């Protein structure tokens, strides 16, 4: 047991049916439906190999896509193929989540076999908007369709989805109410490594924020600044643009329209409060890059064209960020600082990642896009620790107990299946 949660060493999976929640949410090619990266899939292989190798019947639950910011649900069928490749053993796939076909497939499993169910977010009760609007307690989540239908078929529940541990959803927090539970090896590693670093981070501790999903980043900024966990925040990507807007800078009509369209307009007020209280510890961009007739153009804040849509930080900002990264002893990174997928707007992210490679600080990086950028710029070996969680990592850094950690602590105390009607 570690941090009050069972590990795989504390449960006997032999001959049991194990319901296991993993996070294999990967970037998907919207045109072909193919996976563009498989890092999270590769990372959960050791847990799956260990459980199935001990002779358990292993049932996998996973999501693909987000209803809040991506609105892009896809089947997990390609994930089964990728899992098969990395595990070197067959992985059955069932295009059902908890209906009769899924339940039959679970009942038919033999010792050592692995079955992946379809995207749990095909069920509305698994969606983040549902989670936020209904705010079900963990006991109530145990009464949802998913848990009521699948828990009777399982003996044990294992969660290896640290990357989704900030979500309060039935597949993540409901099963621990009725089944003896444990965390998987990846969850254990990520949770323990990050807990240890946060206990006493070497100073100065610098946070680099960017990316497109910025609600969590704003949530986290206030708490890490207030608690003193972050000495300095380097604000890139949309976080930087929203904060510049909050400061009264003209970020261009294109940028403002994009921020409003994403539903982040309300964050400008949060940004004003943040800057009011902690402005001296937040480093904002001093220049920006836009596209003009398909070519990169950089502008200082005062000279930005009125209709500009900012897509990257400029060279001066990247140099400023580099200075802070090189002077730090601990660096947390969440999200690229610009649209790094396109050649004309990747320079900012590349320069920041070069600094991550050059610094002597302990560097922790989280989230799907950050992992993709790290691979793209060949920095995998130079970053100290890569965490599969993006939102989960930054929510963890707020110091709050994550919903899945709370649920797993509860489920670790259950000795035998306790199903309610
Ligand atoms: C992630 O990609 O950060 C995790 O898979 C969680 O996804 P979500 O933000 O859509 O819940």
Coordinates of C-alpha atoms in Angstrom, one line a residue, residues 13 60 65 74 101 159 278 311 329 332 341 393-394 400:
X13 CA -5.7 -11.2 -9.3
X60 CA -10.4 -2.7 -20.0
X65 CA -12.0 12.4 -26.8
X74 CA -14.0 8.1 -31.4
X101 CA -22.9 -7.8 -25.9
X159 CA -7.3 2.1 -12.0
X278 CA 0.5 37.9 -8.2
X311 CA -0.6 31.5 -33.0
X329 CA 15.9 24.2 -10.2
X332 CA 6.8 21.9 -14.6
X341 CA 1.9 21.2 -35.3
X393 CA -1.0 16.9 -13.3
X394 CA -1.9 20.5 -12.9
X400 CA -6.4 19.2 -3.8

